[in-house]
Coordinates of C-alpha atoms in Angstrom, one line a residue:
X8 CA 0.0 0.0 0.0
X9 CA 2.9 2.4 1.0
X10 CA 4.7 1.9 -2.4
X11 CA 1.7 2.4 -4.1
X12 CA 1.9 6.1 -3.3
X13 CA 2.9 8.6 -5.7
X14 CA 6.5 9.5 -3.2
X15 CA 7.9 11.2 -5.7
X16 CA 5.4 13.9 -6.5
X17 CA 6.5 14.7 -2.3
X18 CA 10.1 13.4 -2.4
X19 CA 13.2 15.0 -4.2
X20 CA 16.4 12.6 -5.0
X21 CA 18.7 14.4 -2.1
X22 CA 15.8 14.8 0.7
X23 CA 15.7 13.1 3.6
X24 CA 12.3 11.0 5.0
X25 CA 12.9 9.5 8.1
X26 CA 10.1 7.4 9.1
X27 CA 8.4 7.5 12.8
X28 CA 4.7 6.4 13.9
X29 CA 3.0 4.7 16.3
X30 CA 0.5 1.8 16.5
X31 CA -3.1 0.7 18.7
X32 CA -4.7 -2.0 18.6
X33 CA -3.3 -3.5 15.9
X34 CA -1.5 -7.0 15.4
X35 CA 1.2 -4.7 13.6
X36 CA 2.4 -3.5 17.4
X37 CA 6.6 -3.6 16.8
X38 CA 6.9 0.0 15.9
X39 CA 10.6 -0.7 14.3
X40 CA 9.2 -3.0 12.3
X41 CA 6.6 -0.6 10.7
X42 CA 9.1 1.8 10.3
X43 CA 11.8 -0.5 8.6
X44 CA 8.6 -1.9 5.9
X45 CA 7.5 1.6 5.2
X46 CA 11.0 3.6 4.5
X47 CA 12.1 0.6 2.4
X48 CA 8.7 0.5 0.6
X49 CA 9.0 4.4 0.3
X50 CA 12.5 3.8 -1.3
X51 CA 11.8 1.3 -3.5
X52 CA 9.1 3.3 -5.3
X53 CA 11.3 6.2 -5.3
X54 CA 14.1 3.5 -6.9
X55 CA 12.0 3.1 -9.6
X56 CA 10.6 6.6 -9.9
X57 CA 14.6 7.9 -10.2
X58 CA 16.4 5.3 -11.8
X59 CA 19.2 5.5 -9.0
X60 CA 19.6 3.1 -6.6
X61 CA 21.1 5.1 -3.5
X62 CA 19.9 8.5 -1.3
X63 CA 22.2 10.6 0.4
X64 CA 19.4 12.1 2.1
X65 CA 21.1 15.3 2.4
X66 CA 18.8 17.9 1.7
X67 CA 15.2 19.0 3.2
X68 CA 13.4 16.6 5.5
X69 CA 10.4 15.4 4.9
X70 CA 9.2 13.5 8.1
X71 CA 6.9 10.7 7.3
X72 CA 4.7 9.6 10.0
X73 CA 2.4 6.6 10.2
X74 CA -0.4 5.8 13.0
X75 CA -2.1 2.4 12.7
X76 CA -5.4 2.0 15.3
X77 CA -7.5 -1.3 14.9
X78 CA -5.3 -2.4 11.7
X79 CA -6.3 0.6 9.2
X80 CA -2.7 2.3 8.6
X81 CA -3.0 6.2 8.1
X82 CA 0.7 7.2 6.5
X83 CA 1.2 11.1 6.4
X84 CA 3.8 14.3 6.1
X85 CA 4.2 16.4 8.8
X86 CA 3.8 19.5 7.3
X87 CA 4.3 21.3 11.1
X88 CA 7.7 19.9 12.1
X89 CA 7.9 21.8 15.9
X90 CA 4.4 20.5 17.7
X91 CA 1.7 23.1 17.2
X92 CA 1.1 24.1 20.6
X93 CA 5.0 25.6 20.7
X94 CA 4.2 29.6 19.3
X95 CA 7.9 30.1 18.4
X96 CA 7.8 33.0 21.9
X97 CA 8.8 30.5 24.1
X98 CA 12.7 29.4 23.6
X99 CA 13.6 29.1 27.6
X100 CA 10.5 27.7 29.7
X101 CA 10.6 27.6 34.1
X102 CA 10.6 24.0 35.5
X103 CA 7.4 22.6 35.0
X104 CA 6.0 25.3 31.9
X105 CA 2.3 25.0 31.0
X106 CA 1.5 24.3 27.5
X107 CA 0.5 26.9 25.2
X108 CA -2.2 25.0 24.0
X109 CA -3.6 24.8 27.6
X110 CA -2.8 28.6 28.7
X111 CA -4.9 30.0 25.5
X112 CA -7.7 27.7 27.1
X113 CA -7.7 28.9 30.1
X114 CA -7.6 32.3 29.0
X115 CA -10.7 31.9 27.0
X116 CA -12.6 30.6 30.1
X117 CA -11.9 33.6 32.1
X118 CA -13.3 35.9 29.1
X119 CA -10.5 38.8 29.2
X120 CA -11.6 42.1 28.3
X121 CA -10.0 45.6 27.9
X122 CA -11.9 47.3 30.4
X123 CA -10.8 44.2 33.3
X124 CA -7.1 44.4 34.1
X125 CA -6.0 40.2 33.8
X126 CA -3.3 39.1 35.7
X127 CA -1.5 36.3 36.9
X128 CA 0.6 36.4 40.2
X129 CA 2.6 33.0 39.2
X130 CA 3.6 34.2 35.8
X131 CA 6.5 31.4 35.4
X132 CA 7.8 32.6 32.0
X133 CA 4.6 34.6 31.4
X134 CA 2.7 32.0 28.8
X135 CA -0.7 32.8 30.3
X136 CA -0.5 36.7 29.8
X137 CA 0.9 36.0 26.6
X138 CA -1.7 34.3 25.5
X139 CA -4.3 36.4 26.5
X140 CA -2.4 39.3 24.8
X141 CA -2.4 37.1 21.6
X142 CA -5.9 36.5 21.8
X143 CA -7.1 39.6 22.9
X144 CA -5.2 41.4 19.8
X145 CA -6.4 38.9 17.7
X146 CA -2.3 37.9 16.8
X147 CA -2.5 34.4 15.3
X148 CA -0.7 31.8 17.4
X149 CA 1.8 30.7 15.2
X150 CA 2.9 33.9 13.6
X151 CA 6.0 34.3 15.1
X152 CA 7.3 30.0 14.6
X153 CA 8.6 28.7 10.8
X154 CA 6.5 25.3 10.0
X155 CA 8.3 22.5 8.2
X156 CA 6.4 22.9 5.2
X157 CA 7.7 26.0 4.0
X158 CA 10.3 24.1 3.0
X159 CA 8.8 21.5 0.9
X160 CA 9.8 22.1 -2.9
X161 CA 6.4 21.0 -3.9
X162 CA 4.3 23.6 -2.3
X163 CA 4.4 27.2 -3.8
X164 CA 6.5 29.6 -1.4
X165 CA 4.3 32.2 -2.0
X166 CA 1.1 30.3 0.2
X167 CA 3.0 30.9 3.2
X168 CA 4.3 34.9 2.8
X169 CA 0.6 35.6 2.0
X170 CA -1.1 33.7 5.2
X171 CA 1.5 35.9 7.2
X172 CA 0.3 39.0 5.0
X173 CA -3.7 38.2 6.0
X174 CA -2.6 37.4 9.6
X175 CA -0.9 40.3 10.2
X176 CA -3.7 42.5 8.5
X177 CA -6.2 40.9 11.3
X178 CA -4.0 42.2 14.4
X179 CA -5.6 44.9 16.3
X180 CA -3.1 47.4 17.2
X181 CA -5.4 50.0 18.9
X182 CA -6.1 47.2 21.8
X183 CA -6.2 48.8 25.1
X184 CA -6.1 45.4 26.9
X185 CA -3.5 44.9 29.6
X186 CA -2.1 42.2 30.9
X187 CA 0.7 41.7 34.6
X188 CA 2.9 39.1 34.5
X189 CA 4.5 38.9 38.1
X190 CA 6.6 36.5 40.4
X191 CA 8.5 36.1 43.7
X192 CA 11.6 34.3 41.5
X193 CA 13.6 37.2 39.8
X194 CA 15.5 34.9 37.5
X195 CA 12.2 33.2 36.2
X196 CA 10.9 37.3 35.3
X197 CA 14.1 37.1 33.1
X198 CA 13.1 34.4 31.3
X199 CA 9.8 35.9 31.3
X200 CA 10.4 39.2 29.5
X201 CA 12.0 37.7 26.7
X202 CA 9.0 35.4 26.1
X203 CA 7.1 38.9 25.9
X204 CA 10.1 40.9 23.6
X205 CA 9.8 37.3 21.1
X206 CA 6.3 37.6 21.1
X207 CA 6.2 41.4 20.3
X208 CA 3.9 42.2 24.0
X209 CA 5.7 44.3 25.4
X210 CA 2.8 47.2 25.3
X211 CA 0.3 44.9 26.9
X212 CA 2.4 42.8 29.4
X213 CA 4.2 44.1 32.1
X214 CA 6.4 42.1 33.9
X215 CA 7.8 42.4 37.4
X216 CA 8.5 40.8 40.9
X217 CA 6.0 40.6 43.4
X218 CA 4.8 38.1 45.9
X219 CA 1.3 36.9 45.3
X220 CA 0.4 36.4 48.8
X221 CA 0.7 40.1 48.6
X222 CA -2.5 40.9 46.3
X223 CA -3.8 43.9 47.5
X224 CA -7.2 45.9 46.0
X225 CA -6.6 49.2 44.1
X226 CA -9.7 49.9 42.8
X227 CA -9.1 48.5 39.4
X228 CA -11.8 45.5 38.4
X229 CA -9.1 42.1 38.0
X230 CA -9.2 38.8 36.7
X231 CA -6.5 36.8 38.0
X232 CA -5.8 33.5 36.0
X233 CA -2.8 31.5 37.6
X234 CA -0.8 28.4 37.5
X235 CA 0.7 27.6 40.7
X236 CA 3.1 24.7 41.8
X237 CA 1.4 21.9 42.5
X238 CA 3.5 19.7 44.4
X239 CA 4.4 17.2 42.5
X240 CA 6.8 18.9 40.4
X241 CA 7.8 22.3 42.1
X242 CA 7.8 22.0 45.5
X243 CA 6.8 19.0 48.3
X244 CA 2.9 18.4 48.6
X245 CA 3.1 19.9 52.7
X246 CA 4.4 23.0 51.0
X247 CA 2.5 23.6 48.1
X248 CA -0.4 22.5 50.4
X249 CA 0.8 25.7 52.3
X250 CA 1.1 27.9 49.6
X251 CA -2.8 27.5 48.5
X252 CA -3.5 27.8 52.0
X253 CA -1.8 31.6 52.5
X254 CA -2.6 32.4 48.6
X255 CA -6.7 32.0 49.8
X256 CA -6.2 34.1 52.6
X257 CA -4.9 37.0 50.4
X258 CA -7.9 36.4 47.6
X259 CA -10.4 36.9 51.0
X260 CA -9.5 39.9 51.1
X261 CA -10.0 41.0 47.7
X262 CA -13.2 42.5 46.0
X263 CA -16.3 40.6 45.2
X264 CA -15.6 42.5 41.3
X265 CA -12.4 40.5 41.3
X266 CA -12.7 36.8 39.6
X267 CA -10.1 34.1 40.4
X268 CA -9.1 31.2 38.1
X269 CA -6.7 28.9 39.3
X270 CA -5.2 25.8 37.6
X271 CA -4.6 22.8 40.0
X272 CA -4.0 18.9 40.0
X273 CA -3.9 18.4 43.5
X274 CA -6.9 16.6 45.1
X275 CA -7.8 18.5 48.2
X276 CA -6.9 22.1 46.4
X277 CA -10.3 23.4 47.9
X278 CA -9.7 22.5 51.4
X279 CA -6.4 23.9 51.1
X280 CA -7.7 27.0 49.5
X281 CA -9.8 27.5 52.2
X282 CA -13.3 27.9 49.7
X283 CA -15.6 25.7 47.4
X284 CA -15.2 26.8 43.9
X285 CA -17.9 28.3 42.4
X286 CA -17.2 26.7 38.9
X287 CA -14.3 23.5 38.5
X288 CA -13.5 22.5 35.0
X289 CA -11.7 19.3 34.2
X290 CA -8.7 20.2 32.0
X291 CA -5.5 18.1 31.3
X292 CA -1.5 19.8 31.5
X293 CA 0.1 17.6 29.6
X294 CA -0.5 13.4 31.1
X295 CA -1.3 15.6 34.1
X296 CA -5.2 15.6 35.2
X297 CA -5.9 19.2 36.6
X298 CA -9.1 21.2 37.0
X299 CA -9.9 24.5 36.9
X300 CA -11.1 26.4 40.2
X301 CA -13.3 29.6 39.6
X302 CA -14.3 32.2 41.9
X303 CA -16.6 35.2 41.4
X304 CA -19.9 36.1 41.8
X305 CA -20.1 37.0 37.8
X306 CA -18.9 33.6 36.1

């Protein structure tokens, strides 16, 4: 079936196509094996197609990539190369980074808008304010990241220059929204502000240190969306335990107008917290099951 394919409409004599995949529920299950039958079907079709009878595989790569679930064999190109969740912003990441992917969710829960300042007190290398930014200037996500494709001889270049060209036409530059990015680690706030400079943020997200037990009303309406450690990465669960506990007494003492989202995967976050959500939402950070906890009268 995989020699049947037309590889050299895709495939130029020097390119390279490594060959990776995986397989469920299927009596194929060795994974080497798949990849060893498709590459050597893939080169003897382009064998014939060529005339030659070696490839120095040299050139551009062309990944091929093959997923077999109950026996049906899907064989494909990536045409991404870097996952699509990476936006290209994020070179250095803290120790336990949340996916883009993830962040951009949880900012579209929480409903940003340019009259409500958004913040988040555990900024980490400020992906959440980012992506609220993003979305709130309508900046599509992967803008500022090159996609393996572009370098495929068989597409024409000019496909990509003018998706940029329409992309960038749809930014809204007059946005008044602003976003804080702050944390207690200075080094992280580093890391942080060049996230922002790559992603071109710097007039709606401010970065600086601050402790977020320290959250203080001042009269301006807030949405805090956070990610803190949850223990099983960051910090010992008796500490991080310790941390929601003293991070609920400082949102006690904030406004009713204020609305709290905070992203957790431990199991008694709540009784930590010191208060019963008034939303949860079930998300997933990677393999790692979280949920959501929401506070505010206006959810």
């Amino acid at each position: 079936g995989v020699k049947k394919l037309p590889w050299e409409q895709y495939i130029g004599k020097r390119d390279a196509f490594p060959v990776k995949g995986h397989a469920i529920k299927s009596a194929l299950h060795s994974i080497p094996d798949c990849q060893s039958i498709i590459k050597k079907a893939v080169v003897e079709r382009l064998k014939s197609a060529y005339r030659i009878d070696w490839f120095e595989e040299t050139a551009v790569k062309l990944q091929i990539e093959f997923f077999i679930l109950n026996d049906e064999v899907s064989v494909m190109l990536d045409t991404s190369g870097l996952p699509l969740h990476k936006r290209g912003y994020r070179t250095e990441a803290g120790a336990a980074p949340i996916r883009e992917t993830l962040a951009a969710a949880l900012v579209k829960i929480a409903r940003p808008r340019e009259d409500v300042r958004f913040w988040d007190p555990f900024c980490g290398s400020a992906t959440i304010p980012l992506e609220a930014a993003l979305l709130m200037t309508n900046t599509a996500p992967g803008l500022g990241r090159p996609f393996a494709a572009e370098k495929y001889a068989f597409l024409d270049k000019g496909i990509w220059a003018r998706a940029r060209e329409e992309a960038n036409e749809k930014i809204v530059h007059g946005c008044s929204f602003a976003a804080f990015a702050s944390d207690i680690d200075r080094n992280v706030l580093k890391t942080a502000s060049a996230n922002v400079r790559r992603a071109g943020m710097e007039k709606y997200v401010k970065v600086f240190q601050k402790d977020a037990l320290s959250l203080s009303a001042d009269g301006v309406r807030t949405t805090i969306v956070c990610n803190p450690p949850y223990g099983e990465r960051l910090l010992e669960q008796k500490e991080a335990e310790e941390l929601y506990r003293a991070f609920g007494r400082a949102v006690d003492k904030l406004p009713e107008t204020w609305r709290v989202y905070v992203l957790s995967s431990h199991t008694e976050f709540e009784r930590c917290f010191g208060r019963i959500a008034d939303k949860k939402r079930k998300l997933y950070n990677g393999m790692l099951k979280c949920d959501l906890f929401m506070y505010g009268k206006r959810l």
